[in-house]
């Protein structure tokens, strides 16, 4: 499996051997990586984005869910660990769900409302009260969090929002999505299941991929956006 290696991005070293079940280690390691990627007005990230379309295996991993688009900008040699960028449009809202892996996220620009739920929200017999968020916070530029595969959350984008996500190895066969109003459940085993469980899901076509790369590059801090960190005053 072809995987591009970039010497300037040495913080990627050792990610496959990280103890992904130890969320404190995941937080420390992801913070180191994210800090390296946003140096010099995000130049390391910009280089990954610029090379994505010509990197074997990566364009096929791009996709969308409703109005959210995601790009995989790096993956480890065994494809166990991936670095993704997500671009959310204002008003995007997903349903309570868990993941097949542990992951770390950092908000690069924008903001979203982040809701956390008790694990019982995924119980088919959960009451409406059990499907109510247990915690609510606003994630803003520079904030971030780490979650294990059994944590359940959802988000609602307040404005155009760009995030980094470092995804660890897959440890569960499927993730679960719950329709909050009805309690209906969907099992998601990856991109092959996305279209049935998540209407509007699919792979990005080449033209859309290039447009998404340009939009994400423009949304990065230091791109001259009004109010962005590093933008000229």
mmCIF file of C-alpha atoms in Angstrom:
data_model
loop_
_atom_site.group_PDB
_atom_site.id
_atom_site.type_symbol
_atom_site.label_atom_id
_atom_site.label_comp_id
_atom_site.label_asym_id
_atom_site.label_seq_id
_atom_site.Cartn_x
_atom_site.Cartn_y
_atom_site.Cartn_z
ATOM 1 C CA UNK A 1 0.000 0.000 0.000
ATOM 2 C CA UNK A 2 1.548 3.265 -1.120
ATOM 3 C CA UNK A 3 1.771 5.928 1.569
ATOM 4 C CA UNK A 4 3.528 9.247 1.139
ATOM 5 C CA UNK A 5 6.092 10.057 3.818
ATOM 6 C CA UNK A 6 7.068 13.663 4.517
ATOM 7 C CA UNK A 7 10.280 14.182 6.478
ATOM 8 C CA UNK A 8 9.137 17.573 7.732
ATOM 9 C CA UNK A 9 6.219 15.916 9.512
ATOM 10 C CA UNK A 10 8.179 13.727 11.917
ATOM 11 C CA UNK A 11 5.451 14.117 14.619
ATOM 12 C CA UNK A 12 3.614 11.362 12.689
ATOM 13 C CA UNK A 13 6.250 8.834 13.767
ATOM 14 C CA UNK A 14 5.052 6.065 16.079
ATOM 15 C CA UNK A 15 1.324 6.744 15.879
ATOM 16 C CA UNK A 16 0.476 3.124 15.050
ATOM 17 C CA UNK A 17 2.221 1.904 18.198
ATOM 18 C CA UNK A 18 0.516 4.445 20.455
ATOM 19 C CA UNK A 19 -1.605 2.981 23.281
ATOM 20 C CA UNK A 20 -4.889 4.197 21.815
ATOM 21 C CA UNK A 21 -6.838 2.834 24.776
ATOM 22 C CA UNK A 22 -5.044 5.323 27.033
ATOM 23 C CA UNK A 23 -6.829 8.595 26.276
ATOM 24 C CA UNK A 24 -4.301 10.639 28.249
ATOM 25 C CA UNK A 25 -1.571 9.371 25.918
ATOM 26 C CA UNK A 26 -3.770 10.049 22.912
ATOM 27 C CA UNK A 27 -4.369 13.617 24.095
ATOM 28 C CA UNK A 28 -0.667 14.299 24.670
ATOM 29 C CA UNK A 29 0.417 12.754 21.374
ATOM 30 C CA UNK A 30 -2.307 14.409 19.304
ATOM 31 C CA UNK A 31 -1.591 17.808 20.844
ATOM 32 C CA UNK A 32 2.042 17.451 19.783
ATOM 33 C CA UNK A 33 1.009 16.543 16.249
ATOM 34 C CA UNK A 34 -1.649 19.247 15.937
ATOM 35 C CA UNK A 35 0.735 21.909 17.239
ATOM 36 C CA UNK A 36 3.291 20.894 14.612
ATOM 37 C CA UNK A 37 0.730 20.988 11.811
ATOM 38 C CA UNK A 38 -0.471 24.528 12.554
ATOM 39 C CA UNK A 39 3.006 26.084 12.761
ATOM 40 C CA UNK A 40 3.892 28.871 10.323
ATOM 41 C CA UNK A 41 0.267 29.685 9.470
ATOM 42 C CA UNK A 42 -0.519 25.984 8.973
ATOM 43 C CA UNK A 43 2.097 25.464 6.264
ATOM 44 C CA UNK A 44 2.535 21.735 7.063
ATOM 45 C CA UNK A 45 -1.219 21.227 6.683
ATOM 46 C CA UNK A 46 -1.298 23.292 3.504
ATOM 47 C CA UNK A 47 1.385 21.049 1.991
ATOM 48 C CA UNK A 48 -0.618 17.927 2.827
ATOM 49 C CA UNK A 49 -3.734 19.434 1.266
ATOM 50 C CA UNK A 50 -1.867 20.540 -1.866
ATOM 51 C CA UNK A 51 -0.459 17.029 -2.370
ATOM 52 C CA UNK A 52 -3.642 15.107 -1.561
ATOM 53 C CA UNK A 53 -5.024 14.708 -5.087
ATOM 54 C CA UNK A 54 -1.744 13.177 -6.286
ATOM 55 C CA UNK A 55 -1.178 10.903 -3.279
ATOM 56 C CA UNK A 56 -2.110 7.294 -4.127
ATOM 57 C CA UNK A 57 -5.022 5.991 -2.090
ATOM 58 C CA UNK A 58 -6.075 9.237 -0.428
ATOM 59 C CA UNK A 59 -8.573 10.773 -2.896
ATOM 60 C CA UNK A 60 -10.708 7.619 -2.670
ATOM 61 C CA UNK A 61 -11.059 8.119 1.087
ATOM 62 C CA UNK A 62 -12.648 11.554 0.740
ATOM 63 C CA UNK A 63 -16.362 11.861 1.325
ATOM 64 C CA UNK A 64 -19.389 13.788 2.489
ATOM 65 C CA UNK A 65 -22.275 13.341 4.898
ATOM 66 C CA UNK A 66 -25.057 15.785 4.106
ATOM 67 C CA UNK A 67 -23.270 19.161 4.060
ATOM 68 C CA UNK A 68 -20.137 17.988 5.904
ATOM 69 C CA UNK A 69 -17.103 17.081 3.783
ATOM 70 C CA UNK A 70 -14.051 15.180 4.945
ATOM 71 C CA UNK A 71 -10.601 14.615 3.496
ATOM 72 C CA UNK A 72 -8.016 12.078 4.628
ATOM 73 C CA UNK A 73 -4.722 13.973 4.312
ATOM 74 C CA UNK A 74 -2.426 11.310 5.800
ATOM 75 C CA UNK A 75 -2.556 7.658 6.762
ATOM 76 C CA UNK A 76 -0.044 5.403 8.447
ATOM 77 C CA UNK A 77 1.792 2.663 6.503
ATOM 78 C CA UNK A 78 -0.655 -0.029 7.647
ATOM 79 C CA UNK A 79 -3.630 2.358 7.302
ATOM 80 C CA UNK A 80 -4.434 1.907 11.009
ATOM 81 C CA UNK A 81 -4.210 5.632 11.775
ATOM 82 C CA UNK A 82 -5.589 8.462 9.670
ATOM 83 C CA UNK A 83 -5.502 12.241 9.832
ATOM 84 C CA UNK A 84 -8.664 13.878 8.526
ATOM 85 C CA UNK A 85 -9.943 17.388 7.931
ATOM 86 C CA UNK A 86 -13.678 18.021 8.290
ATOM 87 C CA UNK A 87 -15.515 21.038 6.903
ATOM 88 C CA UNK A 88 -18.970 21.731 8.357
ATOM 89 C CA UNK A 89 -21.449 24.211 6.915
ATOM 90 C CA UNK A 90 -23.598 26.383 9.229
ATOM 91 C CA UNK A 91 -26.538 24.441 10.598
ATOM 92 C CA UNK A 92 -25.033 21.004 9.972
ATOM 93 C CA UNK A 93 -26.322 18.668 12.662
ATOM 94 C CA UNK A 94 -25.627 15.009 13.156
ATOM 95 C CA UNK A 95 -27.351 12.438 15.335
ATOM 96 C CA UNK A 96 -26.034 10.876 18.556
ATOM 97 C CA UNK A 97 -23.413 8.305 17.609
ATOM 98 C CA UNK A 98 -20.348 6.454 18.812
ATOM 99 C CA UNK A 99 -17.265 5.488 16.789
ATOM 100 C CA UNK A 100 -15.314 2.372 15.834
ATOM 101 C CA UNK A 101 -12.091 3.955 17.116
ATOM 102 C CA UNK A 102 -10.615 6.420 19.584
ATOM 103 C CA UNK A 103 -9.845 9.846 18.176
ATOM 104 C CA UNK A 104 -8.667 13.372 18.939
ATOM 105 C CA UNK A 105 -10.099 16.561 17.446
ATOM 106 C CA UNK A 106 -9.033 20.188 17.318
ATOM 107 C CA UNK A 107 -11.131 23.081 16.010
ATOM 108 C CA UNK A 108 -9.083 25.049 13.477
ATOM 109 C CA UNK A 109 -11.704 27.673 12.630
ATOM 110 C CA UNK A 110 -15.373 28.255 13.346
ATOM 111 C CA UNK A 111 -17.351 26.671 16.182
ATOM 112 C CA UNK A 112 -19.931 24.016 16.928
ATOM 113 C CA UNK A 113 -22.206 22.969 19.771
ATOM 114 C CA UNK A 114 -20.952 19.655 21.147
ATOM 115 C CA UNK A 115 -23.365 17.386 23.029
ATOM 116 C CA UNK A 116 -22.388 14.353 25.070
ATOM 117 C CA UNK A 117 -24.748 11.502 25.967
ATOM 118 C CA UNK A 118 -24.871 8.591 28.346
ATOM 119 C CA UNK A 119 -24.161 5.252 26.675
ATOM 120 C CA UNK A 120 -27.772 4.251 27.358
ATOM 121 C CA UNK A 121 -28.881 6.566 24.526
ATOM 122 C CA UNK A 122 -27.944 3.685 22.193
ATOM 123 C CA UNK A 123 -30.261 1.248 23.987
ATOM 124 C CA UNK A 124 -33.226 0.491 21.688
ATOM 125 C CA UNK A 125 -35.510 0.765 24.723
ATOM 126 C CA UNK A 126 -34.068 4.089 25.940
ATOM 127 C CA UNK A 127 -36.638 6.592 27.154
ATOM 128 C CA UNK A 128 -36.873 10.101 25.711
ATOM 129 C CA UNK A 129 -35.144 11.359 28.875
ATOM 130 C CA UNK A 130 -32.254 8.929 28.286
ATOM 131 C CA UNK A 131 -31.908 10.309 24.759
ATOM 132 C CA UNK A 132 -31.340 13.818 26.126
ATOM 133 C CA UNK A 133 -27.807 15.248 26.116
ATOM 134 C CA UNK A 134 -25.959 14.952 29.427
ATOM 135 C CA UNK A 135 -23.472 17.717 28.602
ATOM 136 C CA UNK A 136 -23.436 20.660 26.196
ATOM 137 C CA UNK A 137 -20.502 22.891 25.363
ATOM 138 C CA UNK A 138 -19.400 25.130 22.529
ATOM 139 C CA UNK A 139 -16.155 24.064 20.857
ATOM 140 C CA UNK A 140 -14.387 27.090 19.400
ATOM 141 C CA UNK A 141 -11.202 27.779 17.457
ATOM 142 C CA UNK A 142 -8.253 26.258 19.300
ATOM 143 C CA UNK A 143 -10.299 23.956 21.543
ATOM 144 C CA UNK A 144 -10.310 20.201 21.246
ATOM 145 C CA UNK A 145 -11.102 16.891 22.891
ATOM 146 C CA UNK A 146 -10.345 13.177 22.900
ATOM 147 C CA UNK A 147 -12.972 10.430 22.841
ATOM 148 C CA UNK A 148 -12.901 6.656 23.119
ATOM 149 C CA UNK A 149 -14.889 4.334 20.859
ATOM 150 C CA UNK A 150 -17.734 3.915 23.367
ATOM 151 C CA UNK A 151 -18.363 7.624 23.964
ATOM 152 C CA UNK A 152 -21.540 9.023 22.375
ATOM 153 C CA UNK A 153 -21.856 12.555 21.050
ATOM 154 C CA UNK A 154 -23.375 14.828 18.406
ATOM 155 C CA UNK A 155 -22.644 18.289 17.063
ATOM 156 C CA UNK A 156 -24.343 21.259 15.465
ATOM 157 C CA UNK A 157 -22.211 23.704 13.474
ATOM 158 C CA UNK A 158 -22.731 27.371 14.414
ATOM 159 C CA UNK A 159 -20.868 28.693 11.360
ATOM 160 C CA UNK A 160 -18.439 27.350 8.746
ATOM 161 C CA UNK A 161 -16.155 25.131 10.821
ATOM 162 C CA UNK A 162 -12.912 23.325 9.975
ATOM 163 C CA UNK A 163 -11.566 20.611 12.259
ATOM 164 C CA UNK A 164 -8.598 18.250 12.456
ATOM 165 C CA UNK A 165 -9.271 14.656 13.492
ATOM 166 C CA UNK A 166 -6.631 12.053 14.312
ATOM 167 C CA UNK A 167 -8.311 8.659 14.098
ATOM 168 C CA UNK A 168 -6.840 5.598 15.782
ATOM 169 C CA UNK A 169 -7.090 1.918 14.803
ATOM 170 C CA UNK A 170 -10.540 0.387 14.342
ATOM 171 C CA UNK A 171 -11.457 -1.680 17.406
ATOM 172 C CA UNK A 172 -15.177 -2.325 16.835
ATOM 173 C CA UNK A 173 -17.019 -3.900 13.916
ATOM 174 C CA UNK A 174 -19.576 -1.111 13.735
ATOM 175 C CA UNK A 175 -20.611 2.252 15.119
ATOM 176 C CA UNK A 176 -24.184 3.076 16.117
ATOM 177 C CA UNK A 177 -26.256 6.099 15.124
ATOM 178 C CA UNK A 178 -29.557 6.810 16.874
ATOM 179 C CA UNK A 179 -32.479 8.886 15.651
ATOM 180 C CA UNK A 180 -33.058 10.987 18.735
ATOM 181 C CA UNK A 181 -36.770 11.603 18.211
ATOM 182 C CA UNK A 182 -37.779 8.002 17.534
ATOM 183 C CA UNK A 183 -34.951 5.897 18.985
ATOM 184 C CA UNK A 184 -34.399 4.185 15.610
ATOM 185 C CA UNK A 185 -30.886 2.761 15.306
ATOM 186 C CA UNK A 186 -28.469 2.333 12.405
ATOM 187 C CA UNK A 187 -25.268 0.291 12.364
ATOM 188 C CA UNK A 188 -22.383 1.802 10.421
ATOM 189 C CA UNK A 189 -19.387 -0.343 9.437
ATOM 190 C CA UNK A 190 -17.673 2.277 7.289
ATOM 191 C CA UNK A 191 -18.166 4.091 4.010
ATOM 192 C CA UNK A 192 -19.998 1.134 2.461
ATOM 193 C CA UNK A 193 -22.853 1.593 4.941
ATOM 194 C CA UNK A 194 -22.880 5.391 4.950
ATOM 195 C CA UNK A 195 -25.444 5.928 2.213
ATOM 196 C CA UNK A 196 -28.116 3.826 3.913
ATOM 197 C CA UNK A 197 -27.600 5.108 7.457
ATOM 198 C CA UNK A 198 -26.752 8.698 6.503
ATOM 199 C CA UNK A 199 -28.689 10.199 3.585
ATOM 200 C CA UNK A 200 -26.503 12.447 1.467
ATOM 201 C CA UNK A 201 -23.352 10.431 2.187
ATOM 202 C CA UNK A 202 -20.946 9.534 -0.592
ATOM 203 C CA UNK A 203 -17.508 9.919 -2.098
ATOM 204 C CA UNK A 204 -16.330 13.249 -3.468
ATOM 205 C CA UNK A 205 -15.949 13.401 -7.224
ATOM 206 C CA UNK A 206 -12.602 14.784 -8.524
ATOM 207 C CA UNK A 207 -13.941 18.290 -9.213
ATOM 208 C CA UNK A 208 -15.620 18.435 -5.794
ATOM 209 C CA UNK A 209 -12.460 17.113 -4.168
ATOM 210 C CA UNK A 210 -10.360 19.934 -5.625
ATOM 211 C CA UNK A 211 -12.983 22.504 -4.626
ATOM 212 C CA UNK A 212 -12.993 21.112 -1.080
ATOM 213 C CA UNK A 213 -9.187 21.300 -0.890
ATOM 214 C CA UNK A 214 -9.391 24.975 -1.893
ATOM 215 C CA UNK A 215 -12.151 25.730 0.622
ATOM 216 C CA UNK A 216 -10.315 24.015 3.454
ATOM 217 C CA UNK A 217 -7.080 25.797 2.598
ATOM 218 C CA UNK A 218 -8.901 29.125 2.692
ATOM 219 C CA UNK A 219 -10.494 28.265 6.047
ATOM 220 C CA UNK A 220 -7.180 27.499 7.758
ATOM 221 C CA UNK A 221 -5.909 30.020 10.328
ATOM 222 C CA UNK A 222 -3.564 32.504 8.705
ATOM 223 C CA UNK A 223 -5.439 32.531 5.384
ATOM 224 C CA UNK A 224 -6.453 36.161 5.676
ATOM 225 C CA UNK A 225 -9.946 35.329 6.950
ATOM 226 C CA UNK A 226 -11.489 38.166 8.999
ATOM 227 C CA UNK A 227 -10.787 37.408 12.618
ATOM 228 C CA UNK A 228 -8.519 34.461 11.907
ATOM 229 C CA UNK A 229 -5.389 33.919 13.919
ATOM 230 C CA UNK A 230 -2.440 35.114 11.922
ATOM 231 C CA UNK A 231 -4.562 37.203 9.566
ATOM 232 C CA UNK A 232 -3.296 40.646 8.737
ATOM 233 C CA UNK A 233 -4.921 43.383 10.774
#
